[in-house]
Short mmCIF file of C-alpha atoms in Angstrom, two decimals:
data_model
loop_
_atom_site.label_atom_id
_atom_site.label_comp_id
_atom_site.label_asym_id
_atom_site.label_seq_id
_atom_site.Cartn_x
_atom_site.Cartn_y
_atom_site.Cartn_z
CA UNK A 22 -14.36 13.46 -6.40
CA UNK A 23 -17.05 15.82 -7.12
CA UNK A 24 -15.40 18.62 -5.12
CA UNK A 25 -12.51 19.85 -2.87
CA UNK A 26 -14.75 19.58 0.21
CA UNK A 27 -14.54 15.65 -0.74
CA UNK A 28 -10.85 15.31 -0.59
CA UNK A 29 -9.95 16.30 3.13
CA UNK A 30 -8.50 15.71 6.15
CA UNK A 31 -5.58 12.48 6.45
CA UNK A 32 -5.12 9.83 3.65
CA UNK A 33 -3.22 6.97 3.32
CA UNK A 34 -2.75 5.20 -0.43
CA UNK A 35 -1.51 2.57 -2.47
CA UNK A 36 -0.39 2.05 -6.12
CA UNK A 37 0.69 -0.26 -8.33
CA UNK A 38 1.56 -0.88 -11.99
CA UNK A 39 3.46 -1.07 -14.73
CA UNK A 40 6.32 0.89 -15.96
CA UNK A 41 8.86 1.20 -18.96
CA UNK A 42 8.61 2.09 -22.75
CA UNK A 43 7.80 -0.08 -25.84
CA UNK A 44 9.99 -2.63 -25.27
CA UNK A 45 11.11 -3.22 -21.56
CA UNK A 46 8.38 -2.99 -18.62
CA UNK A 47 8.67 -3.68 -15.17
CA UNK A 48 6.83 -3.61 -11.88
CA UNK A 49 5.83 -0.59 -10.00
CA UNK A 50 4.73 0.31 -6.57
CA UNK A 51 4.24 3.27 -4.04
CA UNK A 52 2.72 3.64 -0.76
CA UNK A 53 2.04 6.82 1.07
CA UNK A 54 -0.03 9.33 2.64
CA UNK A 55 -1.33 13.16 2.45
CA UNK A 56 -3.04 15.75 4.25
CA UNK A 57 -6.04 17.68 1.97
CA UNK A 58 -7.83 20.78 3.74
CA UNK A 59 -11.06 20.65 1.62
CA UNK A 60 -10.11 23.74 -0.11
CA UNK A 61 -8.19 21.67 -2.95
CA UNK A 62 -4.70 22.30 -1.01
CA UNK A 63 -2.41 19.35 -0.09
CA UNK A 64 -0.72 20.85 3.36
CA UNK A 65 1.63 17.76 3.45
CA UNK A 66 2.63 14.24 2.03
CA UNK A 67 5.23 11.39 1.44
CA UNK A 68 5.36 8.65 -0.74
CA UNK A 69 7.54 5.62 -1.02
CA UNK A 70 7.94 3.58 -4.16
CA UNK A 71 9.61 0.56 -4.99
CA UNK A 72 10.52 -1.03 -8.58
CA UNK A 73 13.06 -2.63 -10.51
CA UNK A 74 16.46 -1.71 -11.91
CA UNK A 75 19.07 0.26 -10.41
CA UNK A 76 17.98 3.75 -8.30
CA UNK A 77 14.70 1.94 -9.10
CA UNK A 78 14.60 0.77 -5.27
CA UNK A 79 13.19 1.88 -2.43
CA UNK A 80 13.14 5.28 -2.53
CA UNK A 81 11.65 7.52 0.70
CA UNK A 82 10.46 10.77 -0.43
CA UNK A 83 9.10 13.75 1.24
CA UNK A 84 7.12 15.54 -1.05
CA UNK A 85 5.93 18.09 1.20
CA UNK A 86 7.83 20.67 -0.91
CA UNK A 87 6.67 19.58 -4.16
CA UNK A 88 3.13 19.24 -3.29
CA UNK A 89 3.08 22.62 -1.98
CA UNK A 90 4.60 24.33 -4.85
CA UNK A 91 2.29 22.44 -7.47
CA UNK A 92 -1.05 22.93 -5.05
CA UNK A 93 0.48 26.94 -5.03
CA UNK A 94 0.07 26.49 -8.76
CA UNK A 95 -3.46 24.68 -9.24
CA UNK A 96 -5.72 22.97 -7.89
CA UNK A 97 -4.45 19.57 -5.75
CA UNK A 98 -7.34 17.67 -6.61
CA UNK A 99 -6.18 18.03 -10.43
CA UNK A 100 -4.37 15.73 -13.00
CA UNK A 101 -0.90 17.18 -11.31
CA UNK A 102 -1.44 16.69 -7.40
CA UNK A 103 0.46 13.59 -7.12
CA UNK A 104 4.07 14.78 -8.64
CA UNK A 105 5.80 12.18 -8.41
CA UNK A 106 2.98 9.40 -9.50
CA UNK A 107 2.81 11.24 -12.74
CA UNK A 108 -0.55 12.39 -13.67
CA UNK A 109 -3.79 10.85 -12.30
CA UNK A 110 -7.64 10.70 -12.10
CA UNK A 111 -10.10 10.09 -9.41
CA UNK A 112 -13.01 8.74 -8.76
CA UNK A 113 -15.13 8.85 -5.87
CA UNK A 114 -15.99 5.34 -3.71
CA UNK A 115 -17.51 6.91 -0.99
CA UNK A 116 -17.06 7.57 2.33
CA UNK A 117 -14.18 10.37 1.63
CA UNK A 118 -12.32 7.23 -0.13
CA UNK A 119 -11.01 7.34 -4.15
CA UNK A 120 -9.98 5.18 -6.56
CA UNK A 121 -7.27 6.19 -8.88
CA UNK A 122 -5.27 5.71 -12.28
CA UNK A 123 -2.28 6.94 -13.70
CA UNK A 124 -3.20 8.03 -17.40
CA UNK A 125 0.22 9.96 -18.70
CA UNK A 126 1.45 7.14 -20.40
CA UNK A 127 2.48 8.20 -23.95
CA UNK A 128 3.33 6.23 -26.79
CA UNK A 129 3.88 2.90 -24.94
CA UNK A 130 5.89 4.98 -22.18
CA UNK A 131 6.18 6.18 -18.71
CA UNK A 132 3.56 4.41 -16.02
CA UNK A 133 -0.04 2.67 -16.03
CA UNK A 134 -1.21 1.62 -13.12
CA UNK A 135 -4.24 2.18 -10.42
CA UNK A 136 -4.55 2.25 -6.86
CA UNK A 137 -6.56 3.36 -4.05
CA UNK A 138 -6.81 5.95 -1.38
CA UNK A 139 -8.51 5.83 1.47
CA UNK A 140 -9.08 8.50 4.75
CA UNK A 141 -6.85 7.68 7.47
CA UNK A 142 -7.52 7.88 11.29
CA UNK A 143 -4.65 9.54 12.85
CA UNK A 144 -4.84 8.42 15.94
CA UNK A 145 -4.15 4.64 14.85
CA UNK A 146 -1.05 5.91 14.07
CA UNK A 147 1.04 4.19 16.91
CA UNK A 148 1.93 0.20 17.04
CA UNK A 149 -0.32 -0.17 19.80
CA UNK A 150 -3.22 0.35 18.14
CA UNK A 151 -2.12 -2.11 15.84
CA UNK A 152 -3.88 -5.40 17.69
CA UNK A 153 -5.87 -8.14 17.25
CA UNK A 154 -6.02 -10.75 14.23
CA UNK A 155 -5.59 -9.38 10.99
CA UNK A 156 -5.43 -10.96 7.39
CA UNK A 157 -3.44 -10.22 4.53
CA UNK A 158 -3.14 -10.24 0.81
CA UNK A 159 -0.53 -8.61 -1.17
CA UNK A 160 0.55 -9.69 -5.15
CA UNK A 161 2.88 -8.37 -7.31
CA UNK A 162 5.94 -9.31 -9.86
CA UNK A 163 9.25 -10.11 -10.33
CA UNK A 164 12.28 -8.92 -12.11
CA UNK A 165 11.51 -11.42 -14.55
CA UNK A 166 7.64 -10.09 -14.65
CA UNK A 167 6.26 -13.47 -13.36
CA UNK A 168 3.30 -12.90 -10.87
CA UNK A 169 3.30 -13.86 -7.39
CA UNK A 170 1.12 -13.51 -4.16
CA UNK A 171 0.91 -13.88 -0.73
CA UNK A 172 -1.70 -14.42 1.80
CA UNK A 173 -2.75 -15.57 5.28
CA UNK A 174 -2.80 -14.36 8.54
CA UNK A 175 -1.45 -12.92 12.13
CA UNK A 176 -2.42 -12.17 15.39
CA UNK A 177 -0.51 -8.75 16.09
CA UNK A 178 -0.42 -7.95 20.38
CA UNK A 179 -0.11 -4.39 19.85
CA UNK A 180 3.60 -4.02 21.19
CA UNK A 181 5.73 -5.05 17.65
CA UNK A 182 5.19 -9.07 17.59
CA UNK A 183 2.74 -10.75 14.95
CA UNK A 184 2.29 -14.46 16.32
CA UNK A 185 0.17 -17.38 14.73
CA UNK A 186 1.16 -16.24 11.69
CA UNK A 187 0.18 -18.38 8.69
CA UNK A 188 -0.23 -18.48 4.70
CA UNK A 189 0.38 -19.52 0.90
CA UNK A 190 2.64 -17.69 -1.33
CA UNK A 191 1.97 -18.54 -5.24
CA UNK A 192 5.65 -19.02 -5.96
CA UNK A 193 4.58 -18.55 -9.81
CA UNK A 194 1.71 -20.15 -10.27
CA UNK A 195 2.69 -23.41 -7.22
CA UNK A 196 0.58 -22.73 -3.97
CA UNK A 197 3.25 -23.73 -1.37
CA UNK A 198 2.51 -23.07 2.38
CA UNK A 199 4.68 -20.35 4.55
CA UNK A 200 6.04 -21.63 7.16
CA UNK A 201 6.62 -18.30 9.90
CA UNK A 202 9.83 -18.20 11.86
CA UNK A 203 9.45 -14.70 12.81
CA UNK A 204 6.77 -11.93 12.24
CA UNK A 205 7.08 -8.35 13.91
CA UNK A 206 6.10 -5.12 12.72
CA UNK A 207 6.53 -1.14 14.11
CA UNK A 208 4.39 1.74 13.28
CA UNK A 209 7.93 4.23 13.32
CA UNK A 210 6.17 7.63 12.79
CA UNK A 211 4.15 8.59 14.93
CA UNK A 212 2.80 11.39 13.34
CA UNK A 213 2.26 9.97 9.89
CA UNK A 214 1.21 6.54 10.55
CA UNK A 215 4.56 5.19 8.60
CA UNK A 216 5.79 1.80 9.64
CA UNK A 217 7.82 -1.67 8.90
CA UNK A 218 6.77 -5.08 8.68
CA UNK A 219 8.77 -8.21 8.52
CA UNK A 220 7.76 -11.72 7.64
CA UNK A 221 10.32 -14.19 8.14
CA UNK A 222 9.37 -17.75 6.67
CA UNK A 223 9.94 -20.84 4.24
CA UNK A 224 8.34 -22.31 1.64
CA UNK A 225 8.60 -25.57 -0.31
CA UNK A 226 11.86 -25.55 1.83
CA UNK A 227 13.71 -22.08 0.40
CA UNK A 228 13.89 -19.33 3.63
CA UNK A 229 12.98 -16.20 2.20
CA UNK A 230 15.38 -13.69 1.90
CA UNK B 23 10.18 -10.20 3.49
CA UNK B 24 10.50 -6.67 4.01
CA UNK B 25 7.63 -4.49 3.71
CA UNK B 26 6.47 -0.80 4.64
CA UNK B 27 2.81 0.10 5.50
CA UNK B 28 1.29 2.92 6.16
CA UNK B 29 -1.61 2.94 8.97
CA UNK B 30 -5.56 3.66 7.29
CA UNK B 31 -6.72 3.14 10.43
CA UNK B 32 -6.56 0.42 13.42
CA UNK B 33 -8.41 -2.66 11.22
CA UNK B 34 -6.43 -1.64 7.79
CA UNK B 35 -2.85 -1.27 6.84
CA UNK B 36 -1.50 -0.70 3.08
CA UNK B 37 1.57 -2.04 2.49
CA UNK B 38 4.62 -2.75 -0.26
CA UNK B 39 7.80 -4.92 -0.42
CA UNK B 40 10.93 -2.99 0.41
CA UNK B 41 13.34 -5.73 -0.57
CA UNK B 42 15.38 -4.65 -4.02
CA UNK B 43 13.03 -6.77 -6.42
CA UNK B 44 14.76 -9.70 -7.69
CA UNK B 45 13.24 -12.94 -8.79
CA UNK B 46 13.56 -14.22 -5.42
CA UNK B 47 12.02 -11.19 -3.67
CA UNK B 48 9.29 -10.04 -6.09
CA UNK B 49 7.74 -6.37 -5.51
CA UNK B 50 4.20 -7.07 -3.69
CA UNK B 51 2.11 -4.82 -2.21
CA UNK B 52 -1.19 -5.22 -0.80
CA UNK B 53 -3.53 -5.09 2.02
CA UNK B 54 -3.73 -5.92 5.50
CA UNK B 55 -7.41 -5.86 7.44
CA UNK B 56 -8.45 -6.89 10.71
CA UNK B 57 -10.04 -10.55 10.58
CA UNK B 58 -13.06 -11.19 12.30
CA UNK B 59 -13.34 -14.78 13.76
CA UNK B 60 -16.06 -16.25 14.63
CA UNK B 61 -17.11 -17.88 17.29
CA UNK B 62 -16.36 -21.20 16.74
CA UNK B 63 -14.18 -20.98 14.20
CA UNK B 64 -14.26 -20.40 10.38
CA UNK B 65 -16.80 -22.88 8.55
CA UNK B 66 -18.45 -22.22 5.27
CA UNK B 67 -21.07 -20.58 6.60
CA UNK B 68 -18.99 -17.75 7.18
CA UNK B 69 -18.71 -16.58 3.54
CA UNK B 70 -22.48 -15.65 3.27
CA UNK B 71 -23.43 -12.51 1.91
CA UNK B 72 -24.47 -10.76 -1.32
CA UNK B 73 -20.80 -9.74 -2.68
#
């Protein structure tokens, strides 16, 4: 970002990484979104992350407060804005849009990872608006830090159900094929484009959870 | 799978794993983007660009 002006209006992001010290690390993730006026204020935000180990899981937080106090404080488009994330850099990709790092770590500690954000249309924010075909692509790790992905594809009709759903999950490093049984989705909040998805399916014969 | 997005716009959705990560659910998160078929189908052809 070369200025406040840059950062403004709705965002949605994602992150992922590493976390842990010098001699355990696990998987990290977060999703979420924020409001930025231009003027280097964050008005409001939320953030969900997800990880290993126990209070590690999927945690929902508002961070409306936080963000305000620490944007009262300095600027939001500094090292600080993202609280929770730990401290972070940006970098411009045009079109509004950033990419991101977390850079704190110290010693071997605390979080590395990188993600993106991107400006958000508000008005998308409702499950009807979510329709059409759509592909997908998501990777990630285990408890055990072995890598795995998924990918394929839906057709969503805009009122919860994904159908013709199909893909490949990399069950550590075999390509097996999923096999849907269900797909549906929900865009829950309205006003901040939050929502669930769930992909029921089998592969190489295992249902997943 | 479990997962929770959050809407970029109406042809992009970010989203992560909610499931507690175990080594049968790992933690993935990713992207979803509307796909563009053509007519006819996927072929080759339809990868052809400068990337």
């Amino acid at each position: 970002m070369n200025n406040d002006a840059e950062l403004n209006g709705n965002y949605a992001f994602t992150f992922s990484g590493i976390t842990g010290n010098g001699s355990v690390s696990s998987v990290i993730a977060t999703v979420g979104r924020f409001t930025a006026d231009g003027a280097g204020n964050l008005t409001n935000g939320e953030l969900e992350t997800n990880g290993v180990g126990a209070g590690a899981a999927l945690v929902a937080q508002s961070f409306y407060r936080d963000l305000l106090d620490r944007c009262r404080q300095s600027r939001c488009d500094d090292p600080e804005f993202f609280g929770q994330l730990g401290e972070v850099r940006l970098r411009d990709a045009g079109n509004g849009n950033a990419r991101f790092i977390e850079f704190d770590a110290v010693g071997g500690a605390r979080t590395v990872g990188s993600g993106t954000m991107e400006k958000a249309d508000a008005t998308a924010y409702s499950t009807s608006r979510i329709i059409g075909d759509y592909a997908f692509g998501a990777a990630g790790f285990d408890t055990a830090n072995n890598r795995a992905a998924i990918e394929g594809r839906f057709t969503s009709n805009g009122t919860g159900v994904l159908a013709n759903a199909a893909g490949d999950v990399d069950g550590y490093g075999t390509d097996y094929a999923m096999n849907f049984t269900a797909a549906n989705y929900a865009v829950s909040d309205a006003a901040t484009g939050r929502g669930t998805m769930s992909l029921a399916f089998t592969f190489g014969g295992t249902p997943t959870p | 799978m479990n997962f929770v997005f959050y809407v970029v716009n109406s042809g992009k959705l970010f989203v992560m794993e909610s499931d507690p990560v175990t080594t049968a659910t790992p933690l993935l998160n990713g992207v979803v983007v509307q796909q563009q078929i053509p007519a006819g189908g996927f072929t080759n052809a339809s990868l052809m660009a400068t990337w």
